[in-house]
Coordinates of C-alpha atoms in Angstrom, one line a residue:
M18 CA -9.3 -7.7 5.3
V19 CA -9.1 -8.7 9.8
N20 CA -6.1 -10.7 8.3
Q21 CA -4.1 -8.0 7.7
Q22 CA -5.3 -6.2 11.2
I23 CA -4.2 -9.7 13.5
A24 CA -0.9 -9.7 11.0
Q25 CA 0.6 -6.2 12.2
T26 CA -0.9 -7.0 15.5
F27 CA 1.4 -10.3 15.9
Y28 CA 4.5 -8.5 14.1
R29 CA 4.1 -5.6 16.4
I30 CA 4.4 -8.2 19.8
A31 CA 7.4 -10.0 18.1
D32 CA 8.9 -6.6 17.9
L33 CA 8.2 -5.4 21.8
L34 CA 9.3 -8.7 22.8
E35 CA 12.3 -8.7 20.7
I36 CA 13.1 -5.1 22.0
M37 CA 12.4 -6.7 25.9
G38 CA 14.8 -9.1 25.6
E39 CA 12.1 -12.1 26.1
N40 CA 12.6 -15.3 24.8
P41 CA 13.3 -15.9 20.8
F42 CA 11.6 -18.8 20.6
R43 CA 8.8 -16.8 21.6
V44 CA 9.0 -14.1 19.6
R45 CA 9.7 -16.2 16.8
A46 CA 6.0 -17.5 17.3
Y47 CA 4.7 -14.9 16.5
R48 CA 6.5 -13.8 13.7
N49 CA 5.6 -17.0 12.1
A50 CA 2.3 -16.6 12.9
A51 CA 1.7 -12.9 11.4
R52 CA 3.6 -15.2 7.9
T53 CA 0.6 -17.4 8.4
I54 CA -1.8 -15.1 8.3
E55 CA -0.6 -12.4 5.8
S56 CA -0.7 -15.9 3.0
L57 CA -3.9 -17.2 4.6
G58 CA -6.9 -18.0 1.8
R59 CA -8.9 -17.9 4.3
N60 CA -10.9 -15.3 6.0
L61 CA -9.9 -15.5 10.1
R62 CA -13.2 -13.3 10.9
E63 CA -15.4 -16.1 9.1
M64 CA -13.4 -18.9 10.9
V65 CA -14.1 -17.4 14.1
E66 CA -17.7 -16.9 12.9
K67 CA -18.1 -20.4 12.1
E68 CA -16.1 -21.7 15.1
E69 CA -13.7 -23.3 12.9
D70 CA -10.5 -25.1 14.4
L71 CA -8.1 -22.4 14.1
T72 CA -5.3 -24.5 15.7
S73 CA -5.0 -26.4 12.1
L74 CA -3.5 -23.5 10.8
P75 CA 0.2 -23.8 10.7
G76 CA 2.1 -22.3 13.7
I77 CA -0.9 -21.6 15.1
G78 CA -1.3 -23.7 18.7
K79 CA -3.9 -22.7 21.6
D80 CA -2.8 -19.6 22.4
L81 CA -2.3 -18.3 19.7
A82 CA -5.9 -18.8 18.4
D83 CA -7.4 -17.6 22.1
K84 CA -5.3 -14.2 20.8
I85 CA -6.6 -14.5 17.2
R86 CA -10.6 -15.3 18.5
E87 CA -9.8 -11.6 21.0
I88 CA -9.1 -9.5 17.8
V89 CA -11.9 -10.5 16.0
Q90 CA -14.6 -10.5 18.9
T91 CA -13.3 -7.0 20.6
G92 CA -10.9 -5.6 18.3
S93 CA -7.9 -5.4 20.2
L94 CA -5.2 -7.8 22.5
A95 CA -5.0 -7.5 26.2
K96 CA -1.2 -9.0 25.8
L97 CA -0.6 -6.1 23.0
K98 CA -1.8 -3.3 25.5
E99 CA 0.3 -5.0 28.4
L100 CA 3.0 -4.7 26.4
E101 CA 3.0 -1.4 25.6
R102 CA 2.5 -0.6 28.7
Q103 CA 6.2 -2.2 29.9
V104 CA 7.6 -0.7 26.6
P105 CA 8.5 3.6 26.5
P106 CA 6.4 4.5 23.3
G107 CA 9.4 6.4 21.8
L108 CA 11.3 2.8 21.5
V109 CA 8.6 1.4 19.1
E110 CA 8.7 4.8 16.9
L111 CA 12.4 4.1 16.7
L112 CA 11.2 0.8 14.3
K113 CA 10.0 3.6 11.7
V114 CA 13.9 4.3 11.7
E115 CA 15.8 2.2 8.0
G116 CA 18.6 0.0 9.6
L117 CA 17.5 -0.3 13.0
G118 CA 15.2 -3.3 13.9
P119 CA 14.0 -5.0 17.3
K120 CA 17.9 -5.9 18.3
R121 CA 19.5 -2.6 17.5
I122 CA 16.8 -0.6 19.5
K123 CA 17.2 -2.9 22.5
T124 CA 22.0 -2.5 22.5
L125 CA 20.5 1.5 21.8
H126 CA 18.2 1.6 24.7
D127 CA 20.5 -0.5 27.1
K128 CA 23.7 1.0 26.4
L129 CA 23.0 4.6 25.2
G130 CA 19.7 5.3 27.1
I131 CA 18.5 5.6 24.0
T132 CA 14.5 6.4 24.3
N133 CA 12.9 8.2 22.1
L134 CA 13.8 9.8 18.2
E135 CA 15.4 13.2 19.2
E136 CA 17.8 11.0 21.7
L137 CA 18.5 8.7 18.4
K138 CA 19.1 11.9 17.0
E139 CA 21.4 13.5 19.3
A140 CA 23.2 10.6 19.4
A141 CA 23.6 9.9 15.4
A142 CA 25.2 13.8 16.0
K143 CA 27.3 12.7 18.4
G144 CA 29.1 9.6 17.1
E145 CA 28.2 8.1 19.5
I146 CA 26.2 5.4 17.5
S147 CA 29.1 4.7 15.5
R148 CA 31.2 3.6 18.5
L149 CA 28.8 0.9 20.1
P150 CA 29.8 -2.6 18.8
G151 CA 28.5 -3.7 15.7
F152 CA 27.0 -0.1 14.6
G153 CA 29.9 2.0 12.7
K154 CA 30.0 5.5 10.9
K155 CA 28.0 4.4 7.9
L156 CA 25.3 2.7 9.8
E157 CA 24.8 5.7 11.8
G158 CA 24.7 8.0 8.8
L159 CA 21.6 6.0 7.0
I160 CA 20.1 6.0 10.7
L161 CA 20.2 10.4 10.9
K162 CA 18.6 10.0 7.7
G163 CA 16.5 7.3 9.0
V164 CA 15.3 9.8 11.6
V165 CA 14.1 12.6 9.2
L166 CA 12.4 10.0 7.7
A167 CA 9.8 9.1 10.5
K168 CA 9.4 12.6 11.9
K169 CA 8.4 13.2 8.0
E170 CA 6.4 10.5 8.3
G171 CA 4.6 10.6 11.8
R172 CA 1.9 8.1 12.8
R173 CA 0.8 6.9 9.5
F174 CA -0.9 3.7 8.3
K175 CA -1.2 2.3 4.8
W176 CA -4.0 2.5 3.1
S177 CA -4.1 -1.3 3.3
L178 CA -4.0 -1.5 6.9
A179 CA -6.6 2.0 7.1
E180 CA -8.9 0.0 5.1
S181 CA -9.2 -3.0 7.7
Y182 CA -10.3 -1.0 10.3
V183 CA -12.5 1.0 8.0
T184 CA -14.5 -2.0 7.8
D185 CA -15.3 -3.2 10.6
I186 CA -16.3 0.4 11.7
L187 CA -18.3 0.4 8.7
R188 CA -19.8 -2.7 10.0
H189 CA -20.6 -1.4 13.2
L190 CA -22.3 1.7 12.6
E191 CA -24.1 0.0 9.6
R192 CA -26.3 -1.5 12.7
A193 CA -27.0 2.2 14.4
P194 CA -30.4 3.2 15.2
G195 CA -31.4 6.0 11.9
L196 CA -28.7 5.7 10.0
E197 CA -29.6 7.7 6.5
N198 CA -26.0 8.0 5.0
L199 CA -22.8 7.0 5.9
Q200 CA -19.5 8.1 3.9
V201 CA -16.0 7.7 4.5
A202 CA -13.6 11.1 3.8
G203 CA -10.5 12.6 4.0
S204 CA -7.5 11.1 2.6
F205 CA -8.6 7.7 3.0
R206 CA -11.4 8.3 0.5
R207 CA -8.9 9.7 -1.7
K208 CA -7.0 6.9 -1.3
K209 CA -3.9 8.4 0.1
E210 CA -1.3 5.3 0.1
T211 CA -0.7 6.8 3.5
V212 CA -3.6 7.8 5.9
G213 CA -2.9 9.8 9.6
D214 CA -6.6 9.8 10.7
L215 CA -10.3 8.5 9.4
D216 CA -12.9 11.3 9.0
I217 CA -16.4 9.7 8.9
L218 CA -19.5 11.3 7.8
V219 CA -23.3 10.5 8.4
T220 CA -26.8 11.6 8.3
A221 CA -29.5 10.3 11.0
R222 CA -32.4 10.4 11.9
E223 CA -31.5 11.5 15.8
P224 CA -27.7 11.6 15.6
S225 CA -26.9 11.6 19.0
L226 CA -28.0 7.9 19.1
V227 CA -25.2 7.2 16.2
I228 CA -22.6 8.8 18.5
E229 CA -24.1 6.7 21.1
H230 CA -23.7 3.7 19.2
F231 CA -20.7 5.1 17.7
V232 CA -18.2 5.0 21.0
K233 CA -19.3 1.7 21.8
F234 CA -17.4 0.0 18.9
P235 CA -14.8 -2.6 20.2
G236 CA -10.9 -1.7 19.6
I237 CA -11.6 1.7 20.6
R238 CA -8.9 2.7 23.9
N239 CA -9.8 6.3 24.9
I240 CA -12.7 8.3 23.9
I241 CA -11.7 12.2 23.2
S242 CA -14.7 13.7 23.1
K243 CA -18.4 12.9 22.8
G244 CA -21.1 15.1 21.8
Q245 CA -24.8 15.2 20.2
T246 CA -23.3 15.3 17.0
R247 CA -19.7 14.7 16.9
S248 CA -17.3 12.4 18.3
T249 CA -13.2 11.5 18.1
V250 CA -11.9 8.2 19.8
I251 CA -8.3 6.6 19.3
L252 CA -8.2 2.7 18.7
A253 CA -6.1 0.4 20.2
S254 CA -3.7 0.8 17.3
D255 CA -3.2 4.6 17.7
L256 CA -5.5 5.4 15.2
Q257 CA -8.0 8.5 15.5
V258 CA -11.5 8.2 14.2
D259 CA -13.7 11.4 13.5
L260 CA -17.2 10.5 13.4
R261 CA -19.5 13.7 12.1
A262 CA -22.9 13.2 11.9
V263 CA -24.4 16.3 9.6
D264 CA -27.6 17.4 8.8
S265 CA -29.3 16.2 5.4
D266 CA -29.2 19.6 3.1
C267 CA -25.6 20.0 3.6
Y268 CA -24.3 16.3 3.7
G269 CA -22.7 16.4 -0.1
S270 CA -20.9 19.8 0.4
A271 CA -19.7 18.5 3.9
L272 CA -18.5 15.6 1.7
H273 CA -16.7 17.6 -0.4
Y274 CA -15.8 19.9 2.6
F275 CA -13.8 16.7 4.1
T276 CA -12.7 14.7 1.6
G277 CA -10.4 17.4 0.7
S278 CA -7.9 17.8 -0.2
K279 CA -7.3 21.3 1.7
A280 CA -5.8 22.8 -1.8
H281 CA -8.5 21.7 -3.8
N282 CA -11.0 22.7 -1.3
I283 CA -9.2 26.9 -1.6
A284 CA -8.9 26.6 -4.9
I285 CA -13.0 25.6 -5.5
R286 CA -14.2 28.2 -3.1
A287 CA -12.1 30.7 -4.9
M288 CA -13.7 29.7 -8.0
A289 CA -16.9 30.0 -6.2
Q290 CA -16.8 33.8 -4.9
K291 CA -16.1 34.7 -8.3
K292 CA -19.8 33.9 -9.3
G293 CA -20.7 35.0 -6.1
L294 CA -21.0 32.5 -4.2
K295 CA -19.9 30.9 -0.8
I296 CA -19.0 26.9 -0.3
N297 CA -17.8 25.1 2.9
E298 CA -19.2 22.4 4.5
Y299 CA -22.5 24.1 5.9
G300 CA -23.8 24.3 2.3
I301 CA -24.0 26.2 -0.6
F302 CA -24.9 29.7 -0.6
R303 CA -26.0 33.1 -1.9
K304 CA -25.5 35.4 0.6
D305 CA -26.6 33.7 3.1
K306 CA -29.1 31.7 1.8
R307 CA -28.1 28.0 1.2
I308 CA -28.9 27.6 -2.8
A309 CA -27.5 23.5 -2.3
G310 CA -25.3 21.1 -1.1
R311 CA -27.9 18.4 -0.8
E312 CA -25.3 16.2 -3.2
E313 CA -21.9 16.7 -3.4
N314 CA -22.3 17.0 -7.4
D315 CA -24.3 20.5 -6.1
V316 CA -20.5 21.6 -5.0
F317 CA -18.7 20.8 -8.5
R318 CA -22.5 22.4 -10.0
A319 CA -21.7 25.6 -8.2
V320 CA -18.8 26.4 -10.3
N321 CA -19.8 25.4 -13.6
L322 CA -17.2 21.8 -13.7
P323 CA -18.0 18.5 -14.1
F324 CA -17.8 15.7 -11.1
I325 CA -14.1 15.4 -10.1
E326 CA -13.2 11.7 -9.1
P327 CA -11.8 12.3 -5.2
E328 CA -8.5 10.5 -6.1
L329 CA -7.6 13.6 -8.1
R330 CA -9.3 16.3 -5.6
E331 CA -5.0 17.6 -5.0
N332 CA -5.3 21.0 -6.9
R333 CA -2.6 19.4 -9.1
G334 CA -4.5 20.4 -12.2
E335 CA -7.8 18.9 -12.1
I336 CA -10.0 22.0 -11.6
E337 CA -8.3 23.1 -15.0
A338 CA -8.8 19.7 -16.7
A339 CA -12.3 19.2 -15.7
A340 CA -13.1 23.3 -16.9
R341 CA -12.2 22.1 -20.5
G342 CA -13.5 18.6 -20.0
Q343 CA -10.3 16.7 -20.5
L344 CA -10.9 15.0 -17.1
P345 CA -9.0 11.1 -17.7
H346 CA -11.8 8.5 -17.4
L347 CA -9.5 6.9 -15.2
I348 CA -8.9 2.8 -14.7
E349 CA -11.3 0.3 -12.8
P350 CA -10.4 -3.0 -11.6
G351 CA -12.6 -5.0 -14.5
H352 CA -10.3 -3.0 -17.1
I353 CA -7.1 -5.2 -16.0
L354 CA -7.1 -8.6 -18.1
G355 CA -4.0 -10.0 -16.4
D356 CA -1.5 -10.0 -14.1
L357 CA 2.8 -9.7 -15.5
H358 CA 4.7 -10.3 -11.7
M359 CA 4.2 -13.0 -9.6
H360 CA 6.5 -16.0 -7.6
T361 CA 5.7 -19.5 -7.6
T362 CA 7.5 -22.6 -4.9
W363 CA 10.3 -22.1 -7.7
S364 CA 11.9 -19.7 -5.6
D365 CA 10.0 -17.9 -2.7
G366 CA 6.2 -18.3 -3.5
K367 CA 3.9 -19.6 -0.7
Y368 CA 1.9 -21.7 -4.2
S369 CA 2.7 -24.1 -7.1
I370 CA 2.0 -22.2 -10.9
E371 CA -0.5 -23.8 -11.4
A372 CA -2.2 -23.2 -8.1
M373 CA -1.2 -19.0 -9.5
A374 CA -3.0 -19.8 -12.3
E375 CA -6.0 -21.4 -11.3
A376 CA -6.4 -18.9 -8.6
A377 CA -6.1 -15.9 -10.9
K378 CA -8.1 -17.9 -13.5
A379 CA -11.1 -17.7 -11.0
L380 CA -10.4 -14.1 -10.7
G381 CA -11.3 -13.5 -14.1
Y382 CA -7.8 -12.5 -15.7
S383 CA -7.0 -14.0 -19.5
Y384 CA -2.8 -14.2 -18.8
I385 CA -0.7 -14.2 -16.2
A386 CA 3.5 -14.4 -16.2
I387 CA 5.2 -16.2 -14.0
T388 CA 8.3 -14.0 -12.8
D389 CA 10.4 -15.9 -9.7
H390 CA 13.6 -14.5 -9.1
S391 CA 17.0 -14.6 -10.9
K392 CA 20.2 -16.7 -8.9
R393 CA 21.6 -13.5 -7.3
M394 CA 18.5 -13.5 -5.1
A395 CA 20.2 -16.6 -3.7
I396 CA 18.1 -16.1 -0.1
T397 CA 14.8 -16.9 -2.6
K398 CA 16.2 -19.5 -3.8
G399 CA 16.5 -17.8 -7.3
L400 CA 16.8 -19.7 -10.6
D401 CA 19.8 -19.9 -12.4
E402 CA 19.9 -21.4 -16.5
K403 CA 19.4 -24.8 -15.8
R404 CA 16.1 -24.1 -13.5
L405 CA 15.2 -21.6 -15.9
M406 CA 14.9 -23.7 -18.2
E407 CA 13.0 -26.8 -16.1
Q408 CA 10.6 -23.7 -14.9
C409 CA 9.6 -23.4 -18.8
E410 CA 9.3 -27.1 -19.5
E411 CA 6.8 -27.1 -16.5
I412 CA 4.8 -24.5 -18.1
E413 CA 4.4 -26.0 -21.1
R414 CA 3.1 -28.9 -19.0
I415 CA 1.1 -26.6 -17.5
R416 CA -0.6 -24.7 -20.3
Q417 CA -1.9 -28.2 -21.0
K418 CA -3.8 -29.1 -18.4
V419 CA -4.8 -25.5 -17.1
E420 CA -7.4 -24.3 -19.5
G421 CA -8.8 -20.8 -19.8
I422 CA -6.0 -19.1 -19.0
T423 CA -2.6 -18.2 -20.5
I424 CA 0.9 -18.5 -18.8
L425 CA 3.5 -16.5 -19.7
K426 CA 7.1 -17.7 -19.3
G427 CA 8.9 -14.8 -17.4
I428 CA 11.8 -14.4 -14.6
E429 CA 12.6 -11.6 -12.8
V430 CA 16.0 -10.8 -12.9
D431 CA 17.8 -8.9 -11.0
I432 CA 20.0 -5.5 -12.2
L433 CA 23.5 -5.8 -11.2
E434 CA 25.5 -3.2 -9.7
D435 CA 27.4 -2.5 -13.6
G436 CA 23.9 -2.6 -15.6
S437 CA 24.3 -6.4 -17.0
L438 CA 21.8 -8.5 -15.7
D439 CA 22.0 -11.0 -13.7
L440 CA 21.2 -14.2 -16.3
P441 CA 22.6 -14.4 -20.1
D442 CA 20.3 -13.4 -23.1
S443 CA 20.7 -16.5 -24.8
A444 CA 18.4 -17.6 -21.6
L445 CA 16.6 -14.3 -21.6
S446 CA 15.3 -15.2 -24.9
A447 CA 13.4 -18.4 -24.3
L448 CA 11.0 -15.9 -22.3
D449 CA 7.7 -15.0 -23.5
M450 CA 8.5 -11.3 -21.2
V451 CA 11.7 -10.6 -18.8
I452 CA 10.9 -7.9 -15.9
A453 CA 14.7 -6.3 -14.7
A454 CA 14.9 -4.8 -11.3
V455 CA 17.1 -3.6 -8.3
H456 CA 17.1 -6.1 -5.1
S457 CA 20.9 -4.5 -3.9
K458 CA 23.6 -1.3 -3.8
F459 CA 20.5 1.0 -2.8
K460 CA 22.8 3.7 -2.0
L461 CA 24.8 4.0 -5.9
S462 CA 25.1 7.8 -6.2
R463 CA 22.6 9.2 -8.6
T464 CA 24.5 9.4 -11.2
E465 CA 25.7 5.6 -10.7
Q466 CA 21.7 4.2 -10.2
T467 CA 20.8 6.2 -12.7
E468 CA 22.8 4.8 -15.3
R469 CA 22.8 0.9 -13.7
I470 CA 19.3 1.1 -14.5
L471 CA 19.6 2.7 -18.3
R472 CA 22.0 -0.1 -19.3
A473 CA 19.6 -2.6 -17.8
L474 CA 16.5 -1.2 -19.9
D475 CA 19.1 -1.3 -22.9
N476 CA 19.4 -4.6 -23.2
P477 CA 17.0 -5.7 -26.3
H478 CA 14.9 -8.6 -24.1
V479 CA 14.3 -6.3 -20.9
N480 CA 10.2 -5.5 -21.4
I481 CA 9.1 -4.0 -17.6
L482 CA 11.0 -2.5 -14.8
A483 CA 10.0 -3.3 -11.7
H484 CA 9.7 -1.5 -8.0
P485 CA 11.1 1.3 -10.3
T486 CA 12.4 3.5 -7.4
G487 CA 12.6 0.1 -4.8
R488 CA 10.9 2.5 -1.9
L489 CA 9.1 0.9 0.8
I490 CA 6.0 3.2 2.3
G491 CA 7.3 4.3 5.7
E492 CA 10.4 2.0 5.8
R493 CA 13.0 3.0 3.3
E494 CA 12.8 5.9 1.1
G495 CA 13.4 4.6 -2.7
Y496 CA 16.8 4.6 -4.2
Q497 CA 17.9 8.0 -5.7
A498 CA 18.0 8.3 -9.6
D499 CA 16.8 10.8 -12.6
M500 CA 13.3 9.1 -13.0
E501 CA 12.7 11.4 -16.2
K502 CA 15.6 10.3 -17.4
I503 CA 14.7 6.8 -16.6
M504 CA 11.4 6.8 -17.9
Q505 CA 12.5 8.7 -21.5
R506 CA 15.2 5.6 -22.0
A507 CA 12.2 3.3 -21.5
K508 CA 10.0 4.9 -23.8
D509 CA 12.5 5.2 -26.2
N510 CA 13.5 1.7 -25.9
G511 CA 9.9 0.2 -25.7
C512 CA 10.0 -0.5 -22.0
F513 CA 7.9 0.3 -19.4
L514 CA 7.6 0.7 -16.1
E515 CA 5.7 -1.4 -13.4
L516 CA 3.2 -0.1 -11.0
N517 CA 4.2 -2.4 -7.9
A518 CA 0.5 -2.8 -6.4
Q519 CA 2.4 -4.5 -3.1
P520 CA 0.4 -2.0 -0.7
A521 CA 4.1 -1.6 0.7
R522 CA 5.6 -0.4 -2.3
L523 CA 3.0 1.4 -5.1
D524 CA 5.8 1.8 -6.5
L525 CA 5.2 3.9 -8.8
N526 CA 4.0 6.6 -6.5
D527 CA 1.2 8.6 -7.8
V528 CA 3.0 11.9 -8.7
N529 CA 6.0 9.4 -11.0
L530 CA 2.7 7.5 -12.7
K531 CA 1.1 11.4 -13.6
L532 CA 4.9 12.1 -15.2
A533 CA 4.5 8.7 -17.0
K534 CA 1.4 8.8 -18.3
D535 CA 2.3 12.8 -19.5
M536 CA 5.2 11.4 -21.5
G537 CA 3.5 8.8 -22.9
L538 CA 4.8 6.0 -20.8
K539 CA 2.7 2.8 -20.2
V540 CA 2.9 1.1 -17.5
A541 CA 1.9 -2.8 -16.0
I542 CA -0.1 -2.7 -13.0
S543 CA 1.2 -6.2 -11.3
T544 CA 0.8 -7.4 -7.8
D545 CA 4.3 -9.1 -7.3
S546 CA 2.5 -11.9 -5.6
H547 CA 3.8 -14.8 -3.8
N548 CA 0.8 -16.7 -2.9
T549 CA -2.7 -16.2 -4.2
D550 CA -4.4 -14.5 -2.3
S551 CA -2.0 -11.7 -2.9
L552 CA -3.3 -11.4 -6.3
L553 CA -6.1 -9.8 -4.8
F554 CA -3.6 -6.8 -4.3
M555 CA -4.5 -5.1 -8.5
R556 CA -7.2 -3.1 -6.5
Y557 CA -4.6 -1.3 -4.4
G558 CA -2.3 -0.9 -7.7
I559 CA -5.8 0.6 -9.4
N560 CA -6.0 3.0 -6.2
Q561 CA -2.3 4.4 -6.9
A562 CA -3.1 4.6 -10.7
R563 CA -6.2 6.4 -10.1
R564 CA -4.4 9.0 -8.2
G565 CA -1.8 9.2 -11.1
W566 CA -4.4 9.8 -13.7
I567 CA -4.3 6.3 -15.5
E568 CA -6.8 5.7 -17.6
P569 CA -6.9 2.3 -19.8
Q570 CA -5.1 2.7 -22.6
D571 CA -2.3 3.9 -20.4
V572 CA -1.8 0.3 -18.9
I573 CA -0.6 -2.2 -21.2
N574 CA -1.9 -5.4 -19.1
T575 CA -5.4 -3.8 -20.3
K576 CA -4.5 -5.5 -23.6
P577 CA -5.4 -8.6 -24.8
L578 CA -3.1 -11.3 -25.1
D579 CA -1.6 -10.7 -29.1
R580 CA -1.5 -6.7 -28.7
L581 CA 0.0 -7.3 -25.2
L582 CA 2.8 -9.7 -27.0
K583 CA 3.2 -7.3 -29.6
L584 CA 4.1 -4.9 -27.3
F585 CA 6.9 -6.8 -25.8
R586 CA 8.2 -7.6 -29.4
R587 CA 11.6 -5.1 -29.3

């Protein structure tokens, strides 16, 4: 996971350099390096520890290699800190606003003196932005909406990025003297798609020694507080980390309390009160006597409930389901038999069909679907009818070569503005499966967007609707559409919705997944991989699925191949 951290660091440096108006070649070098690292099949930490030559990687020269080593060895990068001191913090926040990139931010700063979200909102409300060359009323309106979204999100980290910090912090803490128990709690443990901060619980023979060890973690920018049993620090990435050492006798109840959610905890405490009990982070009490709390399950036993998985603890019916004995048996990574959305060098993927098949086979999959883009996505070298047929022929050849896994012929076909598809039925009929996707015209009205998608689902060749809302977490809200109506049409037509496991998408979200489950609509959990490493993103999709109460039987790619193909016959 250190690869993601390094890639994010290089992307941030590129953005800061561009805001400052630095040499575009330097900017491009950092972005290219970040892309290389994102798709790298090697762990950079291992390469550094083995003293391998980092300059052998595409786009990585001596300077960038030194920076990679610095991040791996210290957890931070002095160059990034230097740039962040030179750029007003508010300008960096503007990068979260849809429609604004570094170049436009520089223009807004140079022409209007804008340095933060509030000033941006004020300028947009006054119509000042639309008067700048290259902006206009439409972009100004988009910026206003983007400011609202950016403020709502605050400083939050995608779960996948937070995980890279968690991995390093836990590795550091495991070496602390006298450590007994160690667990990350909070929204991270509940697998929320974004994380505001990290809550870590420990028990130890001498808690103060663990605290002392913790604050020596490389990559800490500020130590906010340090006591005998608790410390709060801010990492170089701005992520806040709270470490608490608790007594072993109340470790379980503390873990439940700090895992949350707040709404779930309130409901559990209310149940306890009716039984004459008090539950808090210090244990389970009858009057003033602690009667339990060493194990997390003590909390649930106290209110006569079975254990509730952390991903479900949002007070959205999980307590009532537990009381009825009807908690879902949540999906796990081992249930997945194949990946139904990936790209190859035929469009914008980085690896060949054969390489993707071999990588999926190594993961234990029984089947994959090759779903490159269609011709409308010209920037991705999307396939027209002729190239699609040529690809089908290549898949036939590779099927004979690669044993132990079945390669399905597919396509990610664009849904055009009127709901028709980017390829004719004659081409689609030659495939094993078809994914349809919206990649343009996100600003259609709710009615227009809904009708567009419904028409696509009515095409008898469409099997799956990809990334159904089009959102990018923290960057772009999904398009306006009636998801309940879309789900009902998909179910009626024998289609399925995708849970896109890309960590920036996780689309469907947990609420829509629960809605699909309640409607009896099955989903496909797929990675939308553009390289072999991204096949591992499946676990992010599993996390999201578990938050949506999804069980193995709710997912089509838990089915053996023969049953899957029957599902695709509309």
